Coordinates of C-alpha atoms in Angstrom, one line a residue:
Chain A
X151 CA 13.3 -52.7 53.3
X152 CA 12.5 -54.1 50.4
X153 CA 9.2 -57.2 50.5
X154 CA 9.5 -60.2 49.3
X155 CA 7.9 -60.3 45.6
X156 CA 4.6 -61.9 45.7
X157 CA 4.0 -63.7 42.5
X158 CA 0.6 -64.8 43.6
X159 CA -0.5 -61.6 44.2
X160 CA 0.0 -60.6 40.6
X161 CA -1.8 -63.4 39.1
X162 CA -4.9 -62.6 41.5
X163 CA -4.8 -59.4 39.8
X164 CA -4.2 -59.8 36.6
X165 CA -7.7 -60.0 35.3
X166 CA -8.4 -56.6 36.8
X167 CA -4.9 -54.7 35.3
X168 CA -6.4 -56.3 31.8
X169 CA -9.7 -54.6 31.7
X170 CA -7.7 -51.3 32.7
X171 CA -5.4 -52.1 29.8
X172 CA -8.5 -52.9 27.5
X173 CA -9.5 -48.9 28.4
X174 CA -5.9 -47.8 27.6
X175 CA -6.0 -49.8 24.3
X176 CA -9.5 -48.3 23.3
X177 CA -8.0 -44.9 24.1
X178 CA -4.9 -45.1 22.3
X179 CA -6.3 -46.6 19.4
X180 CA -9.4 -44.4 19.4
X181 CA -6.8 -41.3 19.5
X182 CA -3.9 -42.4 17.3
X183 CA -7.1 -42.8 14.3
X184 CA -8.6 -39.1 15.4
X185 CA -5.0 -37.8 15.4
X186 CA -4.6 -39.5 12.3
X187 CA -7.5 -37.2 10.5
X188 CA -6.4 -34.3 12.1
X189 CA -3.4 -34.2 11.5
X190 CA -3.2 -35.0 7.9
X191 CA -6.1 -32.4 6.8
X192 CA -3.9 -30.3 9.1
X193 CA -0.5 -30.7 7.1
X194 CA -2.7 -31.0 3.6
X195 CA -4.2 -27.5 4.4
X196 CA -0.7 -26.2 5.6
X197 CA 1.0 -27.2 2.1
X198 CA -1.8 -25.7 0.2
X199 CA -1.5 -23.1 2.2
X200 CA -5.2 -22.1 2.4
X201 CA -6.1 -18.6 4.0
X202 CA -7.5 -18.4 7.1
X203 CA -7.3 -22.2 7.8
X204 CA -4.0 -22.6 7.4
X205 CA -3.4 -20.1 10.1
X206 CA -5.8 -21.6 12.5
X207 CA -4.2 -25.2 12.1
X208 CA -0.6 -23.4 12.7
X209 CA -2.6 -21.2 16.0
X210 CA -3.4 -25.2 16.5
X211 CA -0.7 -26.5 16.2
X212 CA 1.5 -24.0 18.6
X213 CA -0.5 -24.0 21.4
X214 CA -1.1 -27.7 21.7
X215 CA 2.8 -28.2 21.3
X216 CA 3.6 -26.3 23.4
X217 CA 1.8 -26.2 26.8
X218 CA 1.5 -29.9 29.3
X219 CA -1.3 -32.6 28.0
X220 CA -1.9 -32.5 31.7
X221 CA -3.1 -28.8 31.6
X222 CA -5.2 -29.7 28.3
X223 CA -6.9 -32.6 30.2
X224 CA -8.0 -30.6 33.5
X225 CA -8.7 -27.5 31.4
X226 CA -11.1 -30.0 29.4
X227 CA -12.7 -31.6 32.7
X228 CA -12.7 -28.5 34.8
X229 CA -13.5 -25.9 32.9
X230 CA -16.1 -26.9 29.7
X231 CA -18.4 -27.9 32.4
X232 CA -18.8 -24.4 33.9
X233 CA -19.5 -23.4 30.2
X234 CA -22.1 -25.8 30.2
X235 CA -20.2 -28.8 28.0
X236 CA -20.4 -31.6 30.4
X237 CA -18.3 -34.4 29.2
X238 CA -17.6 -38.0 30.8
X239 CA -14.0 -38.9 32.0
X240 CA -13.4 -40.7 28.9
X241 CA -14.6 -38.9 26.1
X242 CA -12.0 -36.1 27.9
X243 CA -9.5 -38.5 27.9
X244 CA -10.2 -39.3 24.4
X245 CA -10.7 -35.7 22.9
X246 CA -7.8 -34.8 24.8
X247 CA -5.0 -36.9 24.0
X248 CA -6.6 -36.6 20.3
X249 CA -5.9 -33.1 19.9
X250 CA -2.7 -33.6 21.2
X251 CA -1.7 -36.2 18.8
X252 CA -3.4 -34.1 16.1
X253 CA -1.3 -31.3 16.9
X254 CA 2.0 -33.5 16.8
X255 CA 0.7 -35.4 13.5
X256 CA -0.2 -32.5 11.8
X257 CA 4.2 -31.4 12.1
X258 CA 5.0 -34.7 11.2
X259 CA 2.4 -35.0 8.1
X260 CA 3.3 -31.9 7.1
X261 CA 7.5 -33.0 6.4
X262 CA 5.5 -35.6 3.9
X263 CA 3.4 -33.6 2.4
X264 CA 6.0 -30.6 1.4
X265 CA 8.1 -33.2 0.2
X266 CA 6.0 -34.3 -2.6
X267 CA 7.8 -33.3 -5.6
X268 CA 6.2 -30.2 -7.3
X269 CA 6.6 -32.2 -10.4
X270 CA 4.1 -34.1 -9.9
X271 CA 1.7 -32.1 -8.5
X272 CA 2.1 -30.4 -11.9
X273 CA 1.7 -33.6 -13.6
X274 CA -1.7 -34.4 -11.6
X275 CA -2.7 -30.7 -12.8
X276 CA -1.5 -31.3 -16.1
X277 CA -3.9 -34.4 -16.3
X278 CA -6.6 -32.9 -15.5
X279 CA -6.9 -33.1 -12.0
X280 CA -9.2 -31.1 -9.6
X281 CA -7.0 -30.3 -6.6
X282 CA -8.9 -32.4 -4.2
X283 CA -8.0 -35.3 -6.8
X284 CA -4.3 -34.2 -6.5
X285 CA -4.4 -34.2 -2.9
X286 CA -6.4 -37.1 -2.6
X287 CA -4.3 -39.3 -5.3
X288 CA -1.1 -37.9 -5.1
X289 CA -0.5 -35.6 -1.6
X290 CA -2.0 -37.7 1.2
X291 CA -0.8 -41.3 -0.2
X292 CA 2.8 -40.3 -0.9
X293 CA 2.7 -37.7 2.3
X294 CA 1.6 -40.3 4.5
X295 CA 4.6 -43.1 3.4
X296 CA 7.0 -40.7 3.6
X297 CA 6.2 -39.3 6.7
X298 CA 5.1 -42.8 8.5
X299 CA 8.7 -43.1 10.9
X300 CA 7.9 -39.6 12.8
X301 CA 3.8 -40.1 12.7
X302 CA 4.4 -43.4 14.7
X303 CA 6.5 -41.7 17.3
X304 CA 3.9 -39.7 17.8
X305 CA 1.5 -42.7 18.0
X306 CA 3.5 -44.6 20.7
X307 CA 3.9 -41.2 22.7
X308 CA 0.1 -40.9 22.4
X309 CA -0.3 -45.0 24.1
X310 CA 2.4 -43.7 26.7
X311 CA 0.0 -40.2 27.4
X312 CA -2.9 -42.5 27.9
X313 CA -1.3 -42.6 31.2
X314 CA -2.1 -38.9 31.9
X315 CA -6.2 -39.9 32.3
X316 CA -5.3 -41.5 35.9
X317 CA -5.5 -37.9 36.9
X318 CA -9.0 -37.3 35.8
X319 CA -10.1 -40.9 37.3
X320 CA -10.3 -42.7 33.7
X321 CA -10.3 -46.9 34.4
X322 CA -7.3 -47.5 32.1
X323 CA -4.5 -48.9 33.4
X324 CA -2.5 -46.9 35.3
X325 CA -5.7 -45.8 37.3
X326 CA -6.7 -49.4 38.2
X327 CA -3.6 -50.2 39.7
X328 CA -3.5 -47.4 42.1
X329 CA -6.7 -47.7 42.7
X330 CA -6.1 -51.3 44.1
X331 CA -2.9 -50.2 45.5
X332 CA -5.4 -48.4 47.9
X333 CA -6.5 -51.3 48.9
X334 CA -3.7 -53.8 48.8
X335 CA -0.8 -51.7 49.4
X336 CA 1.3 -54.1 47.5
X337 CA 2.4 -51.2 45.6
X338 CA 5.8 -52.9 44.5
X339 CA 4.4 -56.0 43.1
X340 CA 1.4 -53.8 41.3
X341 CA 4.1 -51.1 39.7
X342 CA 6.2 -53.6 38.6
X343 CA 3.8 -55.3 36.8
X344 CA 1.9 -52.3 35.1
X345 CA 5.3 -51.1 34.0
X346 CA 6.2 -54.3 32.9
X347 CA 2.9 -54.3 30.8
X348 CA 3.6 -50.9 29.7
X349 CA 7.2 -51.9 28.6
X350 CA 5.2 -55.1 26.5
X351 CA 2.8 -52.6 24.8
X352 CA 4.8 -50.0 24.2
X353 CA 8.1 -51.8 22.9
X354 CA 5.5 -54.0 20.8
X355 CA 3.6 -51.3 19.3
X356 CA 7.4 -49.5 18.5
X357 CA 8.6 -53.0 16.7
X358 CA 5.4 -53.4 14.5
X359 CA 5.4 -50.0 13.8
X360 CA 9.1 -50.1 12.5
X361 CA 8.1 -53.6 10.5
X362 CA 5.1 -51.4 9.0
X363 CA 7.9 -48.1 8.2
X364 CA 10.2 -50.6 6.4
X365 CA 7.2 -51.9 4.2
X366 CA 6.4 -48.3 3.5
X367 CA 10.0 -47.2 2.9
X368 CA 11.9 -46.0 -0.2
X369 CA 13.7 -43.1 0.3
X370 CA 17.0 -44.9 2.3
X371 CA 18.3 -46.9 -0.4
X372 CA 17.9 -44.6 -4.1
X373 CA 20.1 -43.8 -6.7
X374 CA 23.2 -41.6 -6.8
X375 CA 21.9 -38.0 -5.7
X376 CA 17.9 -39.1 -5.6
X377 CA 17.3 -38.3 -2.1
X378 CA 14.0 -38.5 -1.3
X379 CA 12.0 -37.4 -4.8
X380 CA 14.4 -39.1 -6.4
X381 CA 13.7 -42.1 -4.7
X382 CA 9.6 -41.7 -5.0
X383 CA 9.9 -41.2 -8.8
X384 CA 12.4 -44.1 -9.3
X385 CA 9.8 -46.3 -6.8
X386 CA 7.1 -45.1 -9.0
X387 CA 8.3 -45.9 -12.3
X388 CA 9.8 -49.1 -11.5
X389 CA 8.3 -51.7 -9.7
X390 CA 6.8 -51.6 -6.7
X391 CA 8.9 -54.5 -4.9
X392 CA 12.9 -54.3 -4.5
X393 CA 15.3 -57.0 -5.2
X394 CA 17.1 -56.2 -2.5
Chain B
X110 CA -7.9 -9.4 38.0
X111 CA -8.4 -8.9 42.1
X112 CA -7.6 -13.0 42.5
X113 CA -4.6 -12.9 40.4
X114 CA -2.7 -9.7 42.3
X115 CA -3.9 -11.6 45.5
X116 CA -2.4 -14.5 44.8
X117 CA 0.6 -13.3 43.0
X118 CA 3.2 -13.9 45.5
X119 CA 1.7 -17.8 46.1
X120 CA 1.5 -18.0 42.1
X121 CA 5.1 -17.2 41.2
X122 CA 6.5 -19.4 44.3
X123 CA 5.0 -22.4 42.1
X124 CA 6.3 -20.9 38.7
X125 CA 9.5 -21.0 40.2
X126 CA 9.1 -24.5 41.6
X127 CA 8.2 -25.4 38.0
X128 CA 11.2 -23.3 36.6
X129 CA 13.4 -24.4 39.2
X130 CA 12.7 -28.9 38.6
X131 CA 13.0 -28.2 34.9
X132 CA 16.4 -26.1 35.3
X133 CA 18.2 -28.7 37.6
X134 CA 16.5 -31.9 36.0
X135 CA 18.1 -30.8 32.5
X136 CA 21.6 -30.3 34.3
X137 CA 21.5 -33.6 35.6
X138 CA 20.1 -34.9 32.8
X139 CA 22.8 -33.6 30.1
X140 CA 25.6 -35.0 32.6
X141 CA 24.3 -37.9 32.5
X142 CA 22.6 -38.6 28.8
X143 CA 26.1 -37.4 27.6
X144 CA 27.8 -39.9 30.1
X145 CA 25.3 -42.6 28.5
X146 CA 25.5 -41.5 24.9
X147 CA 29.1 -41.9 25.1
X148 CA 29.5 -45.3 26.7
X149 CA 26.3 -46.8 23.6
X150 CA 29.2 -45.6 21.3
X151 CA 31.7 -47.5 23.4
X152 CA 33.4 -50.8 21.8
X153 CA 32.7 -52.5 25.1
X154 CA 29.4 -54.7 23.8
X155 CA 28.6 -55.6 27.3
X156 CA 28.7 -51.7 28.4
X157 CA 27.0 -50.7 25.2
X158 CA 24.1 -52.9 25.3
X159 CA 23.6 -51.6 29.2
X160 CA 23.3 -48.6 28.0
X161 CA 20.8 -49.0 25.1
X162 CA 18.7 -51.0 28.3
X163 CA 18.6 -47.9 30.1
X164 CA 17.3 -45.5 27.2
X165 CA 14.7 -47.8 25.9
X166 CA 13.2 -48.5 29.4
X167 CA 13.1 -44.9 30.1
X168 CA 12.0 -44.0 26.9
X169 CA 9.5 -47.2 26.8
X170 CA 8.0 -46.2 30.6
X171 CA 5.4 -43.8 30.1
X172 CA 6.9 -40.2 32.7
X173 CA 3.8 -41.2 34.9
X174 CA 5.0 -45.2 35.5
X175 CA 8.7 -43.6 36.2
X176 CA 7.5 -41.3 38.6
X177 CA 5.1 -43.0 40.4
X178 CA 7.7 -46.2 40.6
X179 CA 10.7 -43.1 41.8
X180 CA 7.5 -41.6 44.3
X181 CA 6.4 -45.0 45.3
X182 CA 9.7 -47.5 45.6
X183 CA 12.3 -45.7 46.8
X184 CA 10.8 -45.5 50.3
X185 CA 10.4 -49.1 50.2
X186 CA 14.0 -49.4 49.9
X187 CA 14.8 -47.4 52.8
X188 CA 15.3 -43.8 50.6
X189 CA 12.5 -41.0 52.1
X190 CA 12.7 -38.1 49.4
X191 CA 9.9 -35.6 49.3
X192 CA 7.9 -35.4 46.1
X193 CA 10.0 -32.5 44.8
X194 CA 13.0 -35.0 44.6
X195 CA 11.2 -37.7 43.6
X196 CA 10.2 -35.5 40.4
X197 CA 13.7 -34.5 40.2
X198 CA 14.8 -38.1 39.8
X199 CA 12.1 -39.6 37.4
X200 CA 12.4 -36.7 35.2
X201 CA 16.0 -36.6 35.1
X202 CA 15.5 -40.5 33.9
X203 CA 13.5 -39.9 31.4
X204 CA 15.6 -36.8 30.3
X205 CA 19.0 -38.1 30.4
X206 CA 17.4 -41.5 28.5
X207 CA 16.0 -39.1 25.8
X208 CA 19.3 -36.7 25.6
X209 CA 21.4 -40.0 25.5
X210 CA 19.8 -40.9 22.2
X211 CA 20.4 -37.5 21.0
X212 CA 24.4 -37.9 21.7
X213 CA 24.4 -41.1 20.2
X214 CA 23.1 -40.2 17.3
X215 CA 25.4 -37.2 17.2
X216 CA 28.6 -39.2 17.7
X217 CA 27.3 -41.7 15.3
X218 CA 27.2 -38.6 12.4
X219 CA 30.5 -37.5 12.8
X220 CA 32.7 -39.0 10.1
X221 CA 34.7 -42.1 11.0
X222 CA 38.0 -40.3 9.6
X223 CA 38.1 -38.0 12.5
X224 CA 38.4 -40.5 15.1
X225 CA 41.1 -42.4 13.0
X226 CA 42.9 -39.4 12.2
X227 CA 42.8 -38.2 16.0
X228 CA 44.3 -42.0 16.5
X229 CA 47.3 -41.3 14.2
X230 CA 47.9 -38.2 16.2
X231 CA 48.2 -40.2 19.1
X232 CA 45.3 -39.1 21.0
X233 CA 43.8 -41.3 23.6
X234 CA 40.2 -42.5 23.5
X235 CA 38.8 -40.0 26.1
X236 CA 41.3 -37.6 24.5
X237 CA 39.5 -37.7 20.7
X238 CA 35.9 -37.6 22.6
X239 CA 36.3 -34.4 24.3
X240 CA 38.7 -32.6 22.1
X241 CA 37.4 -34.0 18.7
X242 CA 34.1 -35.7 18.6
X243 CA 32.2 -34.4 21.2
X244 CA 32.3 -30.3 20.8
X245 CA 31.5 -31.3 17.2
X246 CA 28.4 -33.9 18.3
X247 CA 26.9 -30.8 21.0
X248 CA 26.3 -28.7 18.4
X249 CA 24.3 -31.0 16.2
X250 CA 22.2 -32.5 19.6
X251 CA 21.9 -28.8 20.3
X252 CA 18.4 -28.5 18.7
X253 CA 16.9 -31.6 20.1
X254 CA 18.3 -30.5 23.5
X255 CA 16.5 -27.6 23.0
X256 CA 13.4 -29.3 22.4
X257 CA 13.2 -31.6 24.9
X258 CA 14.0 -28.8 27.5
X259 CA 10.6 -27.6 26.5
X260 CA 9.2 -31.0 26.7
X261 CA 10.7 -31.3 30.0
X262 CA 9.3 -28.0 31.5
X263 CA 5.6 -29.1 30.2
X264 CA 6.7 -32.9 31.8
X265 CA 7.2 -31.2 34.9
X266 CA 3.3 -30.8 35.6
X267 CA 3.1 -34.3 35.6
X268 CA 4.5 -33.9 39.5
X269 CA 1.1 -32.8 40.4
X270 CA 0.1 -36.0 40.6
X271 CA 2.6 -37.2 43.2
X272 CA 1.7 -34.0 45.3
X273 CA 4.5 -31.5 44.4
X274 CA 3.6 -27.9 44.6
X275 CA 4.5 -26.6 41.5
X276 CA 3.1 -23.8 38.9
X277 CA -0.3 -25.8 38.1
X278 CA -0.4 -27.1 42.0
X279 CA -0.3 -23.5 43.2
X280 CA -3.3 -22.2 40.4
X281 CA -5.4 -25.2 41.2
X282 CA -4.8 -24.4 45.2
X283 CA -5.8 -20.5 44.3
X284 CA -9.1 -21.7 42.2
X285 CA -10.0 -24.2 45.5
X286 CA -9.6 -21.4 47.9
X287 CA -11.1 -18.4 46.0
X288 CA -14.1 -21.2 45.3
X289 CA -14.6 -22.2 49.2
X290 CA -13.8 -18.4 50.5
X291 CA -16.0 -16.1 48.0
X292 CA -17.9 -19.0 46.4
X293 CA -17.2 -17.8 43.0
X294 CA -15.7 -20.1 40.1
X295 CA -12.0 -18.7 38.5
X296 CA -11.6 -22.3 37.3
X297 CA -11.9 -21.0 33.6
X298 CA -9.6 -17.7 33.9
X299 CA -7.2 -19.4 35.8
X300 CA -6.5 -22.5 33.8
X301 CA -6.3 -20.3 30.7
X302 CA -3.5 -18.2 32.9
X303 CA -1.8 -21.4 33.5
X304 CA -2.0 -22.2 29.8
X305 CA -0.8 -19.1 28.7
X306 CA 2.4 -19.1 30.7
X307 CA 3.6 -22.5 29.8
X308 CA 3.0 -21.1 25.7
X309 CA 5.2 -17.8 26.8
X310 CA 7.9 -20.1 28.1
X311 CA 7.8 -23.2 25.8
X312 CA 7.2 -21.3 22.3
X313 CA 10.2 -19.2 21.9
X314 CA 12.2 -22.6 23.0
X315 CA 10.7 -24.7 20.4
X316 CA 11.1 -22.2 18.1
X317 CA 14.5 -21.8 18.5
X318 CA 14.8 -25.7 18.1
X319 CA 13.3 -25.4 14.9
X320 CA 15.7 -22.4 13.4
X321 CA 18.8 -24.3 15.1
X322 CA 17.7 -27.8 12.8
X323 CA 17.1 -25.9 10.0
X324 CA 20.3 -24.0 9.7
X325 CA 22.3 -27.0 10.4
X326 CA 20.5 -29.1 7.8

């Protein structure tokens, strides 16, 4: 049988669900910025191709992709401690979902960052450059803008994973409300809500992001047979705005 | 060494819990993301827009809100399903949601002419999708099938959380019982064990993903 919906209820609980979405924020935020780093040295070291490093970031990169956050996050509580790294729930949760976004970021970065145009990596040689100037001036800027749509995938899926940290007894928001459901057992009126909040955040975050992509993008509309260094050089030369 | 031949039997009952979700969440789910992909397509706008509604929330919802509201509502609506089920369902949600976008945007890419072309032939609308558009769309959603079935199989962990015994349930029950019954800690070992076969299964998956998008780029 389904309970009647007790609006009441929510609004008695409300400030509690918003500190535990004030921890999810933090850890999102705090994660998509580390992920961030990581991933673009990641994809910068990749297209250089630098020995030694570049294989770690692909050893990296496989692993991480390719085995549960969950299993990352318990091997990070559970474990490190018996080796003598004691870490709070939250640095975990942080360090965690970081070098999970890292690993994700580093793939995406690294679609931008092979599609510069050899030309003018040449170009930044040819005036002179030192390579940390070309991948400073050139690689990372015009990596990062063409590579912005798939990085903020991997953002929102990094706000969504924050989720994960429940199981390790982090106070974001998914922990808070089962915690209270423990108490309350209004666990309708509480799920509904968090996923309603999660729908807000999550749908928000996607929209500004795809405000912030279509700032950022020139490679849908260049000319006849551009593609995507077409469309870079033509940005570049011309200016930067578009009639259109 | 002595814990994992000990255990072995109890171990691979879990793996193929794991194998077994994943397996039958992906055949639900390609039923019906295919079923959904189609109808977005549709000219219907009222059926369309229903359909959009049901990817984004399931792609909004973070796996962990879907199951837990799956785990947690359906008995309140008179349904009892063990956590297994439960698992089965959420995931299947959030899989057919995922795959739905995937057919979409498969359909989408096929050229306009064919559809028009199967019209002047005189085939009906179901006709053209399943003889024309949609062998054509399954082999370009092919690689993102592929890599959410990886996705899904890591996913699947998730149902720890609501109590279902599967690969990662069965290791952490093995570290708890060798800790209480010989006192000694196989937390480290055993974790890296679980992490291990998760890489064996998932890698050659997502590679294959990646050699099926590049060859039909």
């Amino acid at each position: 049988m389904v309970v009647s919906f007790d609006f009441g209820y929510i609004l008695d609980v409300l400030p509690l669900l918003l500190t535990g979405l004030k921890m999810t924020v933090l850890i999102s935020v705090t994660s998509i910025a580390v992920s961030l780093i990581i991933g673009m040295s990641g994809a910068v070291i990749r297209t250089l191709g630098i020995p030694v490093l570049s294989q770690i970031v692909v050893v990296y990169v496989d692993l991480i992709r390719n085995t549960p956050l969950l299993v990352h996050v318990f091997y990070l509580y559970f474990v490190l401690p018996a080796l003598g790294i004691k870490l709070s729930a939250v640095a975990v949760g942080i360090i965690a979902l970081s070098l999970w976004g890292g690993a994700f970021a580093a793939e995406n970065f690294r679609g931008g960052t092979d599609a510069v145009p050899h030309a003018m990596i040449e170009s930044g040689q040819a005036l002179g450059m030192s390579t940390w100037q070309i991948v400073r001036f050139i690689m990372i800027p015009l990596g990062f803008r063409i590579s912005f749509p798939a990085f903020s995938n991997t953002a929102v899926s990094v706000i969504k994973n924050s989720a994960y940290m429940t199981s390790i007894g982090v106070a974001e928001l998914t922990f808070m409300a089962m915690d209270r459901i423990a108490y309350d057992f209004k666990t309708y009126e509480m799920l509904a809500t968090i996923a309603v909040i999660y729908l807000i955040l999550i749908w928000g975050t996607s929209y500004l992001f795809r405000i912030i992509e279509r700032k950022l993008d020139y490679k849908t509309k260049t000319t006849k047979g551009g593609g995507i260094n077409g469309g870079i050089i033509q940005k570049l030369k011309f200016s930067p705005r578009r009639a259109d | 060494m002595e814990v994992l031949s000990k255990n072995l039997n109890f171990l691979l009952d879990g793996l193929i819990n794991t194998l077994l979700l994943s397996l039958s969440c992906l055949g639900i789910a390609l039923v019906l993301g295919i079923l959904a992909g189609v109808l977005q397509t549709s000219n219907h706008k009222a059926l369309s827009l229903t359909m959009r509604g049901y990817a984004e929330l399931f792609r909004g919802l973070p796996i962990l809100i879907t199951l837990f509201l799956v785990f947690f509502l359906l008995p309140e609506l008179g349904v009892h399903v063990n956590s297994y089920i439960s698992a089965m369902i959420a995931l299947s949600l959030w899989s057919s949601a995922n795959i739905s976008v995937a057919v979409r945007g498969a359909i989408q890419s096929i050229p306009k002419a064919q559809t028009e072309a199967s019209v002047a032939l005189g085939l009906s609308t179901v006709q053209t999708m399943r003889y024309v558009i949609l062998p054509q769309a399954v082999r370009r959603m092919l690689p993102s099938v592929i890599g959410l079935m990886s996705n899904l199989i890591q996913s699947t962990s998730l149902s720890v959380l609501i109590g279902n015994q599967d690969f990662l349930k069965s290791v952490q029950l093995v570290i708890e019982r060798v800790e209480l019954m010989e006192g000694l800690s196989v937390a480290s070992q055993m974790y890296t064990l679980v992490l291990a076969v998760y890489f064996v299964i998932c890698f050659p998956l997502s590679m294959l993903a990646k050699r099926l998008e590049r060859s039909y780029r």
